[in-house]
PDB file of C-alpha atoms in Angstrom:
ATOM      1  CA  UNK O 274       0.052  -0.083  -0.186  1.00 49.00           C
ATOM      2  CA  UNK O 275       1.744   3.405  -1.285  1.00 49.00           C
ATOM      3  CA  UNK O 276       0.996   6.173   1.047  1.00 51.00           C
ATOM      4  CA  UNK O 277       1.826   9.818  -0.188  1.00 51.00           C
ATOM      5  CA  UNK O 278       4.406  11.642   2.549  1.00 49.00           C
ATOM      6  CA  UNK O 279       4.523  15.208   2.140  1.00 41.00           C
ATOM      7  CA  UNK O 280       7.899  16.932   3.721  1.00 42.00           C
ATOM      8  CA  UNK O 281       7.045  19.585   6.030  1.00 44.00           C
ATOM      9  CA  UNK O 282       7.248  23.135   4.363  1.00 48.00           C
ATOM     10  CA  UNK O 283      10.679  24.764   4.917  1.00 44.00           C
ATOM     11  CA  UNK O 284      10.938  27.766   6.546  1.00 54.00           C
ATOM     12  CA  UNK O 285      11.700  31.213   4.615  1.00 55.00           C
ATOM     13  CA  UNK O 286      15.487  32.599   5.122  1.00 66.00           C
ATOM     14  CA  UNK O 287      16.375  35.735   6.054  1.00 76.00           C
ATOM     15  CA  UNK O 288      15.024  38.459   8.593  1.00 88.00           C
ATOM     16  CA  UNK O 289      11.849  37.753  10.749  1.00 96.00           C
ATOM     17  CA  UNK O 290       9.219  41.014   9.648  1.00 96.00           C
ATOM     18  CA  UNK O 291       6.331  41.949  11.595  1.00 96.00           C
ATOM     19  CA  UNK O 292       3.173  41.103   9.175  1.00 94.00           C
ATOM     20  CA  UNK O 293       1.657  44.755  10.680  1.00 94.00           C
ATOM     21  CA  UNK O 294       4.080  47.196  11.161  1.00 96.00           C
ATOM     22  CA  UNK O 295       7.232  45.481   8.836  1.00 96.00           C
ATOM     23  CA  UNK O 296       9.607  46.480  12.032  1.00 96.00           C
ATOM     24  CA  UNK O 297      12.368  43.423  11.277  1.00 96.00           C
ATOM     25  CA  UNK O 298      13.723  41.055  14.288  1.00 94.00           C
ATOM     26  CA  UNK O 299      17.355  40.547  14.427  1.00 89.00           C
ATOM     27  CA  UNK O 300      18.114  37.435  13.318  1.00 87.00           C
ATOM     28  CA  UNK O 301      16.066  34.232  11.629  1.00 86.00           C
ATOM     29  CA  UNK O 302      13.620  33.478  14.107  1.00 90.00           C
ATOM     30  CA  UNK O 303      11.254  36.081  15.886  1.00 93.00           C
ATOM     31  CA  UNK O 304      12.109  37.130  20.018  1.00 94.00           C
ATOM     32  CA  UNK O 305      10.194  35.594  22.098  1.00 94.00           C
ATOM     33  CA  UNK O 306       7.569  38.735  23.071  1.00 94.00           C
ATOM     34  CA  UNK O 307       6.781  37.984  19.312  1.00 96.00           C
ATOM     35  CA  UNK O 308       3.251  36.847  18.490  1.00 93.00           C
ATOM     36  CA  UNK O 309       2.943  34.179  15.614  1.00 92.00           C
ATOM     37  CA  UNK O 310      -0.577  33.218  13.855  1.00 89.00           C
ATOM     38  CA  UNK O 311      -1.315  30.735  10.697  1.00 90.00           C
ATOM     39  CA  UNK O 312      -3.684  32.580   8.549  1.00 88.00           C
ATOM     40  CA  UNK O 313      -4.999  31.333   5.638  1.00 89.00           C
ATOM     41  CA  UNK O 314      -2.089  28.966   5.577  1.00 92.00           C
ATOM     42  CA  UNK O 315       0.369  31.808   5.908  1.00 92.00           C
ATOM     43  CA  UNK O 316       2.945  32.034   9.101  1.00 94.00           C
ATOM     44  CA  UNK O 317       2.740  35.409  10.281  1.00 93.00           C
ATOM     45  CA  UNK O 318       4.810  36.660  12.767  1.00 95.00           C
ATOM     46  CA  UNK O 319       3.611  40.380  14.952  1.00 95.00           C
ATOM     47  CA  UNK O 320       5.758  42.405  17.268  1.00 96.00           C
ATOM     48  CA  UNK O 321       5.058  42.942  20.854  1.00 95.00           C
ATOM     49  CA  UNK O 322       4.179  46.520  20.268  1.00 96.00           C
ATOM     50  CA  UNK O 323       1.392  45.248  17.140  1.00 95.00           C
ATOM     51  CA  UNK O 324       0.305  42.540  19.544  1.00 93.00           C
ATOM     52  CA  UNK O 325       0.125  44.426  22.469  1.00 93.00           C
ATOM     53  CA  UNK O 326      -2.054  47.178  20.710  1.00 94.00           C
ATOM     54  CA  UNK O 327      -4.464  44.823  19.171  1.00 90.00           C
ATOM     55  CA  UNK O 328      -4.659  42.451  22.057  1.00 88.00           C
ATOM     56  CA  UNK O 329      -8.570  42.436  22.025  1.00 89.00           C
ATOM     57  CA  UNK O 330      -9.242  41.212  18.602  1.00 88.00           C
ATOM     58  CA  UNK O 331      -6.355  38.666  18.759  1.00 84.00           C
ATOM     59  CA  UNK O 332      -8.324  36.923  22.024  1.00 86.00           C
ATOM     60  CA  UNK O 333     -11.257  37.371  19.905  1.00 88.00           C
ATOM     61  CA  UNK O 334      -9.728  35.294  16.877  1.00 81.00           C
ATOM     62  CA  UNK O 335     -10.318  37.560  14.099  1.00 81.00           C
ATOM     63  CA  UNK O 336      -7.665  37.462  11.047  1.00 77.00           C
ATOM     64  CA  UNK O 337      -5.324  40.399  11.671  1.00 78.00           C
ATOM     65  CA  UNK O 338      -7.572  42.078   8.367  1.00 73.00           C
ATOM     66  CA  UNK O 339      -9.962  43.108  10.961  1.00 73.00           C
ATOM     67  CA  UNK O 340      -7.554  44.683  12.979  1.00 68.00           C
TER      68      UNK O 340
END
């Protein structure tokens, strides 16, 4: 019995950028204070400032397009 196996998607290389304001994080990984979200199959990162500003919308599980 053949099964299709799919390898996980390779992470993008380069700096991590806030999907809201464009702030770039140093290095290839987001700082611990940043928020990560999967929306429409895309991994998005939000800096600490944007996450704090929109925390109510985030906790309500609204897509970032709504905030």
